[in-house]
Amino acid sequence: MNSRRDFLKNLALASAGIALAPSLESFAAAKKDWFDISLAEWSLHKSLFKGDLNNLDFPALAAKKYGIYGVEYVNQFFKDKANDNNYLTELNMRAKDNGVRNVLIMIDGEGNLGDEDETKRKQAVQNHYKWISAANFLGCHAIR
């Protein structure tokens, strides 16, 4: 048989549950958005090398075909554009027009940052500066 004490305890628990429900809903919504994924441009390297896709169209493809709204570029696909503000502005605009966030740029062919030879290592560091600037311009949080 339920006592008055049990009734009051259950009433308090139910009231607390009702009071916390909106918080739990927002927690569930926040948990749903816990992380986003990004698409590495290298995943499409065959299409890029064949010319079926170009670097400027990559953000739109990521969003429209794959539903992915973060992109990771590969410098090989715009090697001569690191200092080209017109090109970077266009790339940035295409990403923003598709709701895509530029995440990072993967760097190839600019030297070994861990080279034992100090001269080569310093040159490699110098070679990466333009990509740091390009990444900053695009709003990327990193290069690698």
mmCIF file of C-alpha atoms in Angstrom:
data_model
loop_
_atom_site.group_PDB
_atom_site.id
_atom_site.type_symbol
_atom_site.label_atom_id
_atom_site.label_comp_id
_atom_site.label_asym_id
_atom_site.label_seq_id
_atom_site.Cartn_x
_atom_site.Cartn_y
_atom_site.Cartn_z
ATOM 1 C CA MET A 1 0.000 0.000 0.000
ATOM 2 C CA ASN A 2 1.304 3.463 -0.852
ATOM 3 C CA SER A 3 1.902 5.768 2.031
ATOM 4 C CA ARG A 4 1.611 9.514 1.997
ATOM 5 C CA ARG A 5 5.412 9.638 2.121
ATOM 6 C CA ASP A 6 5.729 7.495 -1.039
ATOM 7 C CA PHE A 7 3.134 9.643 -2.777
ATOM 8 C CA LEU A 8 4.989 12.868 -1.912
ATOM 9 C CA LYS A 9 8.340 11.384 -2.932
ATOM 10 C CA ASN A 10 6.947 10.274 -6.324
ATOM 11 C CA LEU A 11 5.272 13.663 -6.773
ATOM 12 C CA ALA A 12 8.585 15.424 -6.108
ATOM 13 C CA LEU A 13 10.418 13.175 -8.569
ATOM 14 C CA ALA A 14 7.768 13.721 -11.240
ATOM 15 C CA SER A 15 7.873 17.491 -10.681
ATOM 16 C CA ALA A 16 11.650 17.498 -10.991
ATOM 17 C CA GLY A 17 11.404 15.498 -14.197
ATOM 18 C CA ILE A 18 8.925 17.954 -15.680
ATOM 19 C CA ALA A 19 11.090 20.903 -14.617
ATOM 20 C CA LEU A 20 14.203 19.342 -16.166
ATOM 21 C CA ALA A 21 12.546 18.249 -19.412
ATOM 22 C CA PRO A 22 13.402 21.438 -21.353
ATOM 23 C CA SER A 23 17.014 21.178 -20.186
ATOM 24 C CA LEU A 24 17.170 17.564 -21.269
ATOM 25 C CA GLU A 25 15.772 18.478 -24.685
ATOM 26 C CA SER A 26 18.452 21.136 -25.185
ATOM 27 C CA PHE A 27 21.077 18.684 -23.935
ATOM 28 C CA ALA A 28 19.872 16.122 -26.464
ATOM 29 C CA ALA A 29 19.966 18.720 -29.241
ATOM 30 C CA ALA A 30 23.469 19.769 -28.217
ATOM 31 C CA LYS A 31 24.576 16.153 -28.088
ATOM 32 C CA LYS A 32 23.165 15.623 -31.586
ATOM 33 C CA ASP A 33 25.505 18.370 -32.821
ATOM 34 C CA TRP A 34 28.398 17.076 -30.730
ATOM 35 C CA PHE A 35 30.742 16.933 -33.709
ATOM 36 C CA ASP A 36 30.809 17.578 -37.420
ATOM 37 C CA ILE A 37 32.749 15.646 -39.998
ATOM 38 C CA SER A 38 34.731 17.084 -42.866
ATOM 39 C CA LEU A 39 35.555 15.701 -46.270
ATOM 40 C CA ALA A 40 39.212 15.413 -47.248
ATOM 41 C CA GLU A 41 39.747 16.561 -50.826
ATOM 42 C CA TRP A 42 42.162 13.659 -51.250
ATOM 43 C CA SER A 43 39.149 11.352 -51.123
ATOM 44 C CA LEU A 44 38.341 12.640 -54.602
ATOM 45 C CA HIS A 45 41.915 12.815 -55.920
ATOM 46 C CA LYS A 46 41.235 10.587 -58.923
ATOM 47 C CA SER A 47 38.449 12.880 -60.143
ATOM 48 C CA LEU A 48 40.597 15.927 -59.467
ATOM 49 C CA PHE A 49 43.634 14.560 -61.320
ATOM 50 C CA LYS A 50 41.442 13.465 -64.257
ATOM 51 C CA GLY A 51 39.934 16.950 -64.455
ATOM 52 C CA ASP A 52 36.375 15.774 -63.737
ATOM 53 C CA LEU A 53 36.404 18.014 -60.646
ATOM 54 C CA ASN A 54 38.335 21.160 -59.832
ATOM 55 C CA ASN A 55 39.335 22.664 -56.524
ATOM 56 C CA LEU A 56 36.858 25.554 -56.782
ATOM 57 C CA ASP A 57 33.920 23.130 -57.127
ATOM 58 C CA PHE A 58 34.973 20.934 -54.198
ATOM 59 C CA PRO A 59 33.005 22.774 -51.458
ATOM 60 C CA ALA A 60 29.748 22.640 -53.449
ATOM 61 C CA LEU A 61 30.213 18.947 -54.204
ATOM 62 C CA ALA A 62 30.886 18.192 -50.533
ATOM 63 C CA ALA A 63 27.669 19.935 -49.510
ATOM 64 C CA LYS A 64 25.318 18.967 -52.326
ATOM 65 C CA LYS A 65 26.378 15.408 -53.084
ATOM 66 C CA TYR A 66 27.611 14.206 -49.703
ATOM 67 C CA GLY A 67 25.847 16.492 -47.205
ATOM 68 C CA ILE A 68 29.188 17.322 -45.584
ATOM 69 C CA TYR A 69 29.762 20.930 -44.557
ATOM 70 C CA GLY A 70 33.443 20.935 -43.658
ATOM 71 C CA VAL A 71 36.241 20.555 -46.202
ATOM 72 C CA GLU A 72 39.938 19.759 -46.027
ATOM 73 C CA TYR A 73 41.866 20.967 -49.053
ATOM 74 C CA VAL A 74 45.021 19.517 -50.624
ATOM 75 C CA ASN A 75 47.505 22.118 -51.850
ATOM 76 C CA GLN A 76 48.364 19.995 -54.912
ATOM 77 C CA PHE A 77 45.036 21.005 -56.434
ATOM 78 C CA PHE A 78 45.761 24.733 -56.225
ATOM 79 C CA LYS A 79 49.542 24.713 -55.903
ATOM 80 C CA ASP A 80 50.120 28.020 -57.685
ATOM 81 C CA LYS A 81 47.233 29.819 -55.934
ATOM 82 C CA ALA A 82 48.515 30.147 -52.348
ATOM 83 C CA ASN A 83 49.211 33.866 -52.845
ATOM 84 C CA ASP A 84 46.379 34.555 -55.307
ATOM 85 C CA ASN A 85 43.849 36.577 -53.313
ATOM 86 C CA ASN A 86 41.338 36.593 -56.187
ATOM 87 C CA TYR A 87 41.385 32.794 -56.343
ATOM 88 C CA LEU A 88 41.203 32.422 -52.555
ATOM 89 C CA THR A 89 38.341 34.927 -52.394
ATOM 90 C CA GLU A 90 36.438 32.910 -55.011
ATOM 91 C CA LEU A 91 37.110 29.650 -53.156
ATOM 92 C CA ASN A 92 36.008 31.209 -49.877
ATOM 93 C CA MET A 93 32.832 32.590 -51.477
ATOM 94 C CA ARG A 94 31.937 29.223 -52.987
ATOM 95 C CA ALA A 95 32.375 27.544 -49.623
ATOM 96 C CA LYS A 96 30.234 30.156 -47.850
ATOM 97 C CA ASP A 97 27.564 30.063 -50.582
ATOM 98 C CA ASN A 98 27.154 26.340 -49.847
ATOM 99 C CA GLY A 99 27.300 26.632 -46.055
ATOM 100 C CA VAL A 100 30.678 24.918 -46.014
ATOM 101 C CA ARG A 101 33.409 25.575 -43.471
ATOM 102 C CA ASN A 102 37.026 25.467 -44.642
ATOM 103 C CA VAL A 103 38.804 23.292 -42.082
ATOM 104 C CA LEU A 104 42.424 22.829 -43.171
ATOM 105 C CA ILE A 105 44.879 22.559 -46.020
ATOM 106 C CA MET A 106 47.047 19.453 -46.397
ATOM 107 C CA ILE A 107 50.496 20.473 -47.627
ATOM 108 C CA ASP A 108 52.606 18.389 -49.983
ATOM 109 C CA GLY A 109 55.783 19.172 -51.863
ATOM 110 C CA GLU A 110 57.022 22.044 -49.735
ATOM 111 C CA GLY A 111 59.867 20.242 -47.994
ATOM 112 C CA ASN A 112 60.323 18.165 -44.863
ATOM 113 C CA LEU A 113 59.729 20.182 -41.691
ATOM 114 C CA GLY A 114 61.690 17.566 -39.768
ATOM 115 C CA ASP A 115 64.673 17.432 -42.118
ATOM 116 C CA GLU A 116 67.974 16.795 -40.331
ATOM 117 C CA ASP A 117 69.706 19.292 -42.593
ATOM 118 C CA GLU A 118 69.162 22.712 -41.029
ATOM 119 C CA THR A 119 69.220 24.583 -44.339
ATOM 120 C CA LYS A 120 66.618 22.278 -45.896
ATOM 121 C CA ARG A 121 64.489 22.403 -42.743
ATOM 122 C CA LYS A 122 64.530 26.226 -42.685
ATOM 123 C CA GLN A 123 63.631 26.326 -46.379
ATOM 124 C CA ALA A 124 60.744 23.948 -45.759
ATOM 125 C CA VAL A 125 59.469 26.234 -42.996
ATOM 126 C CA GLN A 126 59.720 29.225 -45.349
ATOM 127 C CA ASN A 127 57.849 27.275 -48.039
ATOM 128 C CA HIS A 128 54.948 26.636 -45.654
ATOM 129 C CA TYR A 129 54.400 30.300 -44.717
ATOM 130 C CA LYS A 130 52.321 30.999 -47.820
ATOM 131 C CA TRP A 131 50.032 28.113 -46.932
ATOM 132 C CA ILE A 132 49.608 29.383 -43.390
ATOM 133 C CA SER A 133 48.523 32.718 -44.866
ATOM 134 C CA ALA A 134 46.185 31.010 -47.338
ATOM 135 C CA ALA A 135 44.660 28.895 -44.565
ATOM 136 C CA ASN A 136 44.140 31.986 -42.441
ATOM 137 C CA PHE A 137 42.518 33.796 -45.388
ATOM 138 C CA LEU A 138 40.134 30.856 -45.913
ATOM 139 C CA GLY A 139 39.305 30.592 -42.213
ATOM 140 C CA CYS A 140 40.975 27.200 -41.789
ATOM 141 C CA HIS A 141 42.104 26.305 -38.290
ATOM 142 C CA ALA A 142 45.169 24.352 -39.428
ATOM 143 C CA ILE A 143 47.501 23.154 -42.116
ATOM 144 C CA ARG A 144 49.091 19.706 -42.036
#
